[in-house]
PDB file of C-alpha atoms in Angstrom:
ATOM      1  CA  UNK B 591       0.000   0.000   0.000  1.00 63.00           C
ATOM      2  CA  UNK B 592       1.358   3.527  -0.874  1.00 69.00           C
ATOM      3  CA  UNK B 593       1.205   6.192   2.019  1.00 92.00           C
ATOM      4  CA  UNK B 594       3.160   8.137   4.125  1.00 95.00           C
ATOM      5  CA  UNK B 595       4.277   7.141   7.663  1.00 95.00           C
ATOM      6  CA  UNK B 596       5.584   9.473  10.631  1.00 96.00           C
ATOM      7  CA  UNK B 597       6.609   7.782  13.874  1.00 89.00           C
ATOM      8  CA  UNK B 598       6.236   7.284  16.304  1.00 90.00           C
ATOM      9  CA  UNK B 599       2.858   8.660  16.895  1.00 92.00           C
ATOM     10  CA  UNK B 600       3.907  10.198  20.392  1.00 94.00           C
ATOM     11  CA  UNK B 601       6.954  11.593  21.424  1.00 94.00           C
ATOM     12  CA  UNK B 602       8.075  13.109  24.765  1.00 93.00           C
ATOM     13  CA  UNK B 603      11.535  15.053  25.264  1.00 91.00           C
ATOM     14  CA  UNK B 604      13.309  17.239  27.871  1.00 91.00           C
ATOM     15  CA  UNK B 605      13.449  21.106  27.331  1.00 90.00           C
ATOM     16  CA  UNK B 606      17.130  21.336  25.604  1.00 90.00           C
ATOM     17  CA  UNK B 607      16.949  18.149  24.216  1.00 91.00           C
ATOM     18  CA  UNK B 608      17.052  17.437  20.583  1.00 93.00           C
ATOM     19  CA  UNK B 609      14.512  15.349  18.498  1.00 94.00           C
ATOM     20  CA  UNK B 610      14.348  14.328  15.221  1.00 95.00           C
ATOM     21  CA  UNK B 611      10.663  12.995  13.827  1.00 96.00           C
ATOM     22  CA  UNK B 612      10.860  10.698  10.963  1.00 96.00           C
ATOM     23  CA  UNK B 613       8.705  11.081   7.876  1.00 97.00           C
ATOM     24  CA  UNK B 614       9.166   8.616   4.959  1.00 97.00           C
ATOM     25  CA  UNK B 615       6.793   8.582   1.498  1.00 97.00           C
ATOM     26  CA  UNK B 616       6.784   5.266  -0.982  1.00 95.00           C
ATOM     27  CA  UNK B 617       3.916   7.828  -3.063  1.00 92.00           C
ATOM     28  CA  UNK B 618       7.134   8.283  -5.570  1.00 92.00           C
ATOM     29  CA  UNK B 619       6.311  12.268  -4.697  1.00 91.00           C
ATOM     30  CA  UNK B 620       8.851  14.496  -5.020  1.00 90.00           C
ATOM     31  CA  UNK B 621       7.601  17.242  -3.151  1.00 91.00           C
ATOM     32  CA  UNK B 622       7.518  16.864   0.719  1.00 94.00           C
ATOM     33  CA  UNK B 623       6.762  19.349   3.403  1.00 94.00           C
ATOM     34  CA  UNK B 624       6.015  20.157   7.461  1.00 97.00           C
ATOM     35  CA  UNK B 625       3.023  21.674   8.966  1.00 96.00           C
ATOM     36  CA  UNK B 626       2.825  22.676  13.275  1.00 97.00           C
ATOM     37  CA  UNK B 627      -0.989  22.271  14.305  1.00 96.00           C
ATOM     38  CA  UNK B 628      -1.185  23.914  17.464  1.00 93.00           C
ATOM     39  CA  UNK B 629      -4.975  24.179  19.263  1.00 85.00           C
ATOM     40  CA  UNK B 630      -7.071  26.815  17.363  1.00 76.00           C
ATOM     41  CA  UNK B 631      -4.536  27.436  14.490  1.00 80.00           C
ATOM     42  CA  UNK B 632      -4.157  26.220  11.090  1.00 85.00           C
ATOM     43  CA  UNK B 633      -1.930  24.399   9.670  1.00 93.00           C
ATOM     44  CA  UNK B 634       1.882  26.601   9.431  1.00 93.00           C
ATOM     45  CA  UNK B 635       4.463  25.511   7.256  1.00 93.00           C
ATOM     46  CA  UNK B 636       7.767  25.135   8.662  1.00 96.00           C
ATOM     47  CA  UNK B 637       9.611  23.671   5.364  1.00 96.00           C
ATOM     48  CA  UNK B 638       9.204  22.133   2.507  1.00 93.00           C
ATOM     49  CA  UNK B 639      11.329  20.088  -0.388  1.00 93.00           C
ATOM     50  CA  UNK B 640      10.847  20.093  -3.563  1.00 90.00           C
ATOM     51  CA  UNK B 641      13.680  17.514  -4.869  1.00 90.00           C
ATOM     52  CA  UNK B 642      16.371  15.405  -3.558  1.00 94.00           C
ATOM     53  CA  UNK B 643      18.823  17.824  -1.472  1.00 95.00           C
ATOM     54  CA  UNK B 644      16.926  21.031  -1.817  1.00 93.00           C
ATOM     55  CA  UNK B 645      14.587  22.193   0.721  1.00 94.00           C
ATOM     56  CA  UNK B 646      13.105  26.008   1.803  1.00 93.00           C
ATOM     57  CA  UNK B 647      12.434  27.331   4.572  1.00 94.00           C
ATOM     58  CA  UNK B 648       8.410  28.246   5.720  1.00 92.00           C
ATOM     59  CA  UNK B 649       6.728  30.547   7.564  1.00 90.00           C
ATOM     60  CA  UNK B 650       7.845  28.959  10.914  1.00 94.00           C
ATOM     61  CA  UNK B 651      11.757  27.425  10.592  1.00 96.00           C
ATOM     62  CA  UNK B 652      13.441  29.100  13.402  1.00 96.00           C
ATOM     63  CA  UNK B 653      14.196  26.316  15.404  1.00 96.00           C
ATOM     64  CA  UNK B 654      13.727  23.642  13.021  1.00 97.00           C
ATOM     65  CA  UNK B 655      16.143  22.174  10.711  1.00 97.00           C
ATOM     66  CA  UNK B 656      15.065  19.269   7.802  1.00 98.00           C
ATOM     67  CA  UNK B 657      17.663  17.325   5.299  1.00 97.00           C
ATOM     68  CA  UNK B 658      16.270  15.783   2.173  1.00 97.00           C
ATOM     69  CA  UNK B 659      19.073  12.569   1.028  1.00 97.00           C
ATOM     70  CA  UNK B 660      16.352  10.695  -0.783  1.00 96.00           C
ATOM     71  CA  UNK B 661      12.814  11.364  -2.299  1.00 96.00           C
ATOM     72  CA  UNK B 662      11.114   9.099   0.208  1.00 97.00           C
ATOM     73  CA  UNK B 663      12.611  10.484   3.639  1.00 97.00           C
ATOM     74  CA  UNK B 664      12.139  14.342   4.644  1.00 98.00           C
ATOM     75  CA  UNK B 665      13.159  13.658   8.614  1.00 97.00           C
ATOM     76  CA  UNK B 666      12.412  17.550  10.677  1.00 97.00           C
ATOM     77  CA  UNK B 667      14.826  18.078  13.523  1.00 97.00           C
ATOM     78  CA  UNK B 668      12.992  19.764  16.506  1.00 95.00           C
ATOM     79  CA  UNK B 669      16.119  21.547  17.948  1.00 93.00           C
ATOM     80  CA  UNK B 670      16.941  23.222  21.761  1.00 88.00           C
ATOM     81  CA  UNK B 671      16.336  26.613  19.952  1.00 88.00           C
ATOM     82  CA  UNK B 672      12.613  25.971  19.257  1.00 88.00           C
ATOM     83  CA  UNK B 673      10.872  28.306  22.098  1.00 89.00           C
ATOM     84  CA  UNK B 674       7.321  26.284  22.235  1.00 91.00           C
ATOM     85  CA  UNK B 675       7.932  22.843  20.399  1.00 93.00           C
ATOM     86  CA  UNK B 676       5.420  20.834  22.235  1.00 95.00           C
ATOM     87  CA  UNK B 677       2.779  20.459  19.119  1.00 96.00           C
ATOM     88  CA  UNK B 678       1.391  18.314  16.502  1.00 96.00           C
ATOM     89  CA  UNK B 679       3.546  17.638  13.588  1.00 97.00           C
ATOM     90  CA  UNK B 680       2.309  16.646  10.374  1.00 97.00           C
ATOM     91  CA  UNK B 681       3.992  15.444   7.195  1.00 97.00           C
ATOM     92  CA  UNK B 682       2.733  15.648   3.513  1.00 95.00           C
ATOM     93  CA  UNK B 683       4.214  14.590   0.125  1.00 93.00           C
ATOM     94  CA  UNK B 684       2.997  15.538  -3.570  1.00 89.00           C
ATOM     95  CA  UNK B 685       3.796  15.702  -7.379  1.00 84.00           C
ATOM     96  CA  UNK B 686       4.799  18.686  -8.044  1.00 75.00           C
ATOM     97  CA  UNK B 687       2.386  19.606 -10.805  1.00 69.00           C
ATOM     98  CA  UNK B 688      -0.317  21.935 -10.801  1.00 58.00           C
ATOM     99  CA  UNK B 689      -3.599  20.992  -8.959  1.00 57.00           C
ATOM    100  CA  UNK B 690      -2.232  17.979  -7.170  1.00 73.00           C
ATOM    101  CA  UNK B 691      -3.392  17.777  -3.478  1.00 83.00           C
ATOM    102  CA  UNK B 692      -0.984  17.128  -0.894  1.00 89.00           C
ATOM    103  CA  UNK B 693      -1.237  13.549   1.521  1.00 92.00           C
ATOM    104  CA  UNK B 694      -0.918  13.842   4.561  1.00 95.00           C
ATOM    105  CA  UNK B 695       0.888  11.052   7.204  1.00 96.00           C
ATOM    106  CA  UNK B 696      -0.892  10.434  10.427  1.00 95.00           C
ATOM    107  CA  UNK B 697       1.220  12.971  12.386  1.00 96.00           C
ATOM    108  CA  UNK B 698       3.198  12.764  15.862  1.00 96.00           C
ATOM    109  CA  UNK B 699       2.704  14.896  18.809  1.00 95.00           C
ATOM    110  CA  UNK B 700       5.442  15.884  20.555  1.00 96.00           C
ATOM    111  CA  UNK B 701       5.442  16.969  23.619  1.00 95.00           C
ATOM    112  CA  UNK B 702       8.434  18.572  25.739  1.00 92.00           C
ATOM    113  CA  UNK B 703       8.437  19.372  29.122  1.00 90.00           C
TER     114      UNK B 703
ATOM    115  CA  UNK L 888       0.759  36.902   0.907  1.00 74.00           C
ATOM    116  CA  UNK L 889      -2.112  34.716   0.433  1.00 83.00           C
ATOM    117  CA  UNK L 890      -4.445  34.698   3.329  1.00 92.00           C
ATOM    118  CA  UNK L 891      -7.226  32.293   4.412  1.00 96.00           C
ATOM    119  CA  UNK L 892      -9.417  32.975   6.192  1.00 96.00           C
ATOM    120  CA  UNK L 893     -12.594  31.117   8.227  1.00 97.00           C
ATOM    121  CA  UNK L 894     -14.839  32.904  10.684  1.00 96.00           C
ATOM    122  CA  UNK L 895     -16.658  30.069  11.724  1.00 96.00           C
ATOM    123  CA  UNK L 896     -15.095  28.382  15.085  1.00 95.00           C
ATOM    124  CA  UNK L 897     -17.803  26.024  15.407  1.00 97.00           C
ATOM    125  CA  UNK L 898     -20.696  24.844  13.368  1.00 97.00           C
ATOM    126  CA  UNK L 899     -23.467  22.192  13.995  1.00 97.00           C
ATOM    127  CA  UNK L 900     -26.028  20.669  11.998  1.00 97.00           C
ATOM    128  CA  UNK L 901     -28.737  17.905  12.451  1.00 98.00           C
ATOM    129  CA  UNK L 902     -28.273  14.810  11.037  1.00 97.00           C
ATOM    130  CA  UNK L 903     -29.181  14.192   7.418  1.00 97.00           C
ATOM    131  CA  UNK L 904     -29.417  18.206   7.296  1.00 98.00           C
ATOM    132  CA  UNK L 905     -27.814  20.566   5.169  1.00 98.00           C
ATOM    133  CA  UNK L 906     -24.693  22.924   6.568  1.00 98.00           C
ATOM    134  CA  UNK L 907     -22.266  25.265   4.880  1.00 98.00           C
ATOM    135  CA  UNK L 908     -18.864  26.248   6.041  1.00 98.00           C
ATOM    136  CA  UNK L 909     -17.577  29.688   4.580  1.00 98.00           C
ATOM    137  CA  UNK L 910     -14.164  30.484   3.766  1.00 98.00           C
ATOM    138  CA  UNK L 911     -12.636  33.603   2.184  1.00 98.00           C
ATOM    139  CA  UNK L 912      -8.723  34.370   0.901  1.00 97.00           C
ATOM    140  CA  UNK L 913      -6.513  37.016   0.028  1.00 95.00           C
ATOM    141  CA  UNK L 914      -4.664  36.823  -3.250  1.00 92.00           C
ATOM    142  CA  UNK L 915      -3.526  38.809  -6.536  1.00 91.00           C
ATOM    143  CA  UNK L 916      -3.066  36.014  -8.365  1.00 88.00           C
ATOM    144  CA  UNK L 917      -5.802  35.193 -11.123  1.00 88.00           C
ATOM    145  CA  UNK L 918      -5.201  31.532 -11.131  1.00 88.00           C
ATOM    146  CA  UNK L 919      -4.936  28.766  -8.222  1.00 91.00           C
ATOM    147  CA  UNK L 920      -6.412  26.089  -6.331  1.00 92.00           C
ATOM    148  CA  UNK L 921      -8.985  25.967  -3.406  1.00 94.00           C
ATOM    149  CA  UNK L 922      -8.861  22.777  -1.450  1.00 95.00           C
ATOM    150  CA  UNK L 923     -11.037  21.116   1.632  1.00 97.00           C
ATOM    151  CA  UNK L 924      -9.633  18.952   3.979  1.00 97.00           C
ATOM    152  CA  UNK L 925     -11.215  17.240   6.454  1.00 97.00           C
ATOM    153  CA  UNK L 926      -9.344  16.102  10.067  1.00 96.00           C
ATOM    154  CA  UNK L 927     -11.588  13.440  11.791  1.00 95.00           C
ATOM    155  CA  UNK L 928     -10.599  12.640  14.827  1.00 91.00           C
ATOM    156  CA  UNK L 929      -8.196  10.260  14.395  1.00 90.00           C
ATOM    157  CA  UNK L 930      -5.937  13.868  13.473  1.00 91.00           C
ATOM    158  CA  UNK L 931      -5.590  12.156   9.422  1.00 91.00           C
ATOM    159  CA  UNK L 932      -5.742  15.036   6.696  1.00 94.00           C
ATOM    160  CA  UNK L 933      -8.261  13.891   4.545  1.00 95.00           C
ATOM    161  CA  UNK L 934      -8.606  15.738   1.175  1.00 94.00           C
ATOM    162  CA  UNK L 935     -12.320  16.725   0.627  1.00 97.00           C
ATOM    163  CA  UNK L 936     -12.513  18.518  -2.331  1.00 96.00           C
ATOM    164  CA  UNK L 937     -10.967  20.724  -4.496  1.00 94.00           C
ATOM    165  CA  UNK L 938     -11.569  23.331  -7.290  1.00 94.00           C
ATOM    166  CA  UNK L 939      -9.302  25.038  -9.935  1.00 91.00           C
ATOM    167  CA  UNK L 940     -10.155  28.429 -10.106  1.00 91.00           C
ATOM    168  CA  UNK L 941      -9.867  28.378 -13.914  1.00 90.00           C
ATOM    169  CA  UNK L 942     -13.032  26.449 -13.803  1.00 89.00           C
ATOM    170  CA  UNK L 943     -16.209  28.464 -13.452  1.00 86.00           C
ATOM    171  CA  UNK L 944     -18.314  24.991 -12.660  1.00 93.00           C
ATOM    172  CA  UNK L 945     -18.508  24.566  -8.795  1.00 95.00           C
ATOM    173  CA  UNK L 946     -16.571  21.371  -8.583  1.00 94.00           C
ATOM    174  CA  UNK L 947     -18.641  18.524  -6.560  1.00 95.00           C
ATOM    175  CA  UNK L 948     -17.541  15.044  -4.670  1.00 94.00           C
ATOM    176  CA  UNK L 949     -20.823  12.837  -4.096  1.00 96.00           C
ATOM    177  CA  UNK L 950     -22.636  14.914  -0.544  1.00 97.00           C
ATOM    178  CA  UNK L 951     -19.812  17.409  -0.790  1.00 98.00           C
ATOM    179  CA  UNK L 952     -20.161  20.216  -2.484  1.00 97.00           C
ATOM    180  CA  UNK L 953     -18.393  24.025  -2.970  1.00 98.00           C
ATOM    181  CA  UNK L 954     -20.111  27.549  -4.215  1.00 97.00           C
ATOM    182  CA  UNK L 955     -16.594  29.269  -5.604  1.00 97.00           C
ATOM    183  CA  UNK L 956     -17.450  33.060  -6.271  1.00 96.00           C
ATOM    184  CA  UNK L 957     -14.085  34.145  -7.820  1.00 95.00           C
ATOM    185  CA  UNK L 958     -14.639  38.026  -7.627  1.00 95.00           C
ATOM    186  CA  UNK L 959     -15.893  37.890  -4.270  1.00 96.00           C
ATOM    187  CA  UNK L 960     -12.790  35.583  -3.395  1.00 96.00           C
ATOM    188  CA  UNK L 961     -14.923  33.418  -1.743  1.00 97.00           C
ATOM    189  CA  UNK L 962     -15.237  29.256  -1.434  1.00 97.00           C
ATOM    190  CA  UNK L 963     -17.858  27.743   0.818  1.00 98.00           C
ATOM    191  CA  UNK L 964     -18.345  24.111   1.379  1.00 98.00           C
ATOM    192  CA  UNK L 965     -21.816  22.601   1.757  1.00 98.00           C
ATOM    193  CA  UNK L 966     -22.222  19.190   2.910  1.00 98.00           C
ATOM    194  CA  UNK L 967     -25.929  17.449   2.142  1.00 98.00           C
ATOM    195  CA  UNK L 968     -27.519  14.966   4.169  1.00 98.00           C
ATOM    196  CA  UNK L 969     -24.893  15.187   7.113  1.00 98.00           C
ATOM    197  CA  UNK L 970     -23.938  12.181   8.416  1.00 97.00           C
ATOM    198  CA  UNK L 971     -22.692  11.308  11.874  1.00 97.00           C
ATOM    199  CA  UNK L 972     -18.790  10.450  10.275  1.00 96.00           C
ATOM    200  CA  UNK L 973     -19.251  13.780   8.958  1.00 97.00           C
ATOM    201  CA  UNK L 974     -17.600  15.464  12.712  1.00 97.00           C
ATOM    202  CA  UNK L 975     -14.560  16.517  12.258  1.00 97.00           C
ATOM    203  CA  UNK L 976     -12.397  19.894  11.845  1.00 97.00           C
ATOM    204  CA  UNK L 977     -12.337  21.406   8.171  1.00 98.00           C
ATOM    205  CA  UNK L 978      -9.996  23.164   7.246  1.00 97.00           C
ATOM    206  CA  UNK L 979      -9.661  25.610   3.608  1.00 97.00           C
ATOM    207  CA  UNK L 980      -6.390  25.804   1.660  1.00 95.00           C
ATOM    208  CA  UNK L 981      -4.933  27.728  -0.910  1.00 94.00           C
ATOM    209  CA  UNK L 982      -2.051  27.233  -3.354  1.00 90.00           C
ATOM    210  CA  UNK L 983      -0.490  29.207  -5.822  1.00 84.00           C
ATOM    211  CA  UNK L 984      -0.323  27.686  -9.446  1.00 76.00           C
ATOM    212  CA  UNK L 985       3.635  28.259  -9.739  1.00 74.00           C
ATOM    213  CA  UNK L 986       5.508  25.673 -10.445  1.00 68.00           C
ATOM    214  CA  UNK L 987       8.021  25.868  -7.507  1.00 67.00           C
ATOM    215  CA  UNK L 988       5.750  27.448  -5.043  1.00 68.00           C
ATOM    216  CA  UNK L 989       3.296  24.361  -4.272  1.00 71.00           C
ATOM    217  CA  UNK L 990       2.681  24.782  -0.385  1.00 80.00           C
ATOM    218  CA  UNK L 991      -0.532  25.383   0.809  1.00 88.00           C
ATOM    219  CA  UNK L 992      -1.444  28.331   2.618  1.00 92.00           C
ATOM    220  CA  UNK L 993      -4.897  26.881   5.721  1.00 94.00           C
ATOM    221  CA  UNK L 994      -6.630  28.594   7.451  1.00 95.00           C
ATOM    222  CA  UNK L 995      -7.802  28.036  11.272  1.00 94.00           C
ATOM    223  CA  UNK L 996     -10.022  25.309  10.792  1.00 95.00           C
ATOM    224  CA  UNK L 997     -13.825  25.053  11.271  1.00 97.00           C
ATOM    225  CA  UNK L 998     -15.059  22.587  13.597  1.00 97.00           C
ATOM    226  CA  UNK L 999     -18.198  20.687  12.748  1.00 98.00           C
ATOM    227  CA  UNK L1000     -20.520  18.566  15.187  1.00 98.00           C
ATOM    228  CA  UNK L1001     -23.488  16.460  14.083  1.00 97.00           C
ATOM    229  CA  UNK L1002     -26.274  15.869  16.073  1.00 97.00           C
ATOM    230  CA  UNK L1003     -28.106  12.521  15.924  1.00 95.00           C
TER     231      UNK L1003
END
């Protein structure tokens, strides 16, 4: 079956800590990005790839940093520097042509305390 | 910047009712793409619907469907004979048609209840 995954599904850390949340993609997309949910927002974009070892920043990277080695994998580092990173994270993949929706993984919610 | 926007927190509707959620955007750009997603739940994006704005037909997906006024930059969902699976947040998206600039731009989500 072709999807997305993210584990794990729940993740808890220690302020200063690092933590790295895995999202792989066998959709043969080459677009990937991340999205934050936090209660009563939106999705925000925090970055997004578009090929193999190219990736932008969104509207919400401080504190986050992403690597892109192959088309399936897009892994988002949660680093010490991120002020308020206890949220939902949720990864999506697409072709990169015109009207194609994004999918979406099941997400992981981090939580740091 | 594109902006999205949806004034409706909360909605409810009975079951097997009628409800519409409204969303609005922001842009310059005379060519896009309007999405619905749907998060049960379970937290899963769920694509609901979407419409080029190229097209002047409202596009429709089986009980789902949108009312896209393109001067009034508005794109409302209606859903027809709610059903109880039908709860969940919705959310409205926006993306730019150029090649290189695919993200999607939500907005804060409307939250619908259905009451049996």
């Amino acid at each position: 079956d072709g999807g997305i995954t993210q584990s794990p599904k729940y993740l808890f850390r220690k302020e200063g800590q690092n933590v790295t949340l895995s999202c792989e993609q066998n959709l043969n997309h080459d677009a990937m990005y991340w999205y934050r949910q936090d209660p009563g927002q939106g999705l925000r974009l925090i970055y997004y790839s578009q090929i193999v070892n190219d990736f932008q920043k969104g509207d919400i990277a401080e504190g986050y940093s992403v690597s892109r080695e192959k088309k399936e994998s897009f892994p988002l580092t949660v680093t010490s520097a991120q002020k308020n990173p206890t949220a939902f994270y949720l990864c999506a993949s697409s072709y990169r042509e015109n009207s194609y929706e994004q999918y979406f993984g099941p997400g992981t919610r981090l939580t740091v305390t | 910047a594109q902006t999205v926007t949806q004034s409706q927190p909360e909605m409810s509707v009975q079951e097997a009712e009628t409800v519409t959620l409204s969303c609005t955007y922001d842009t310059s750009e005379s060519d896009y793409y309007l999405f619905w997603y749907k998060q049960p739940p379970s937290r899963q994006m769920i694509l609901v619907i979407r419409q080029e704005a190229y097209k002047q037909q409202n596009a429709t997906e089986n009980r789902f469907s949108v009312n896209f006024q393109k001067a009034a930059k508005s794109f409302s969902l209606k859903i027809s004979d709610s059903q109880l699976g039908d709860a969940a947040m919705y959310f409205c998206a926006y993306r730019s048609p150029n090649f290189g600039n695919e993200k999607l731009t939500f907005g804060t989500g409307t939250r619908l209840t259905i009451i049996p």
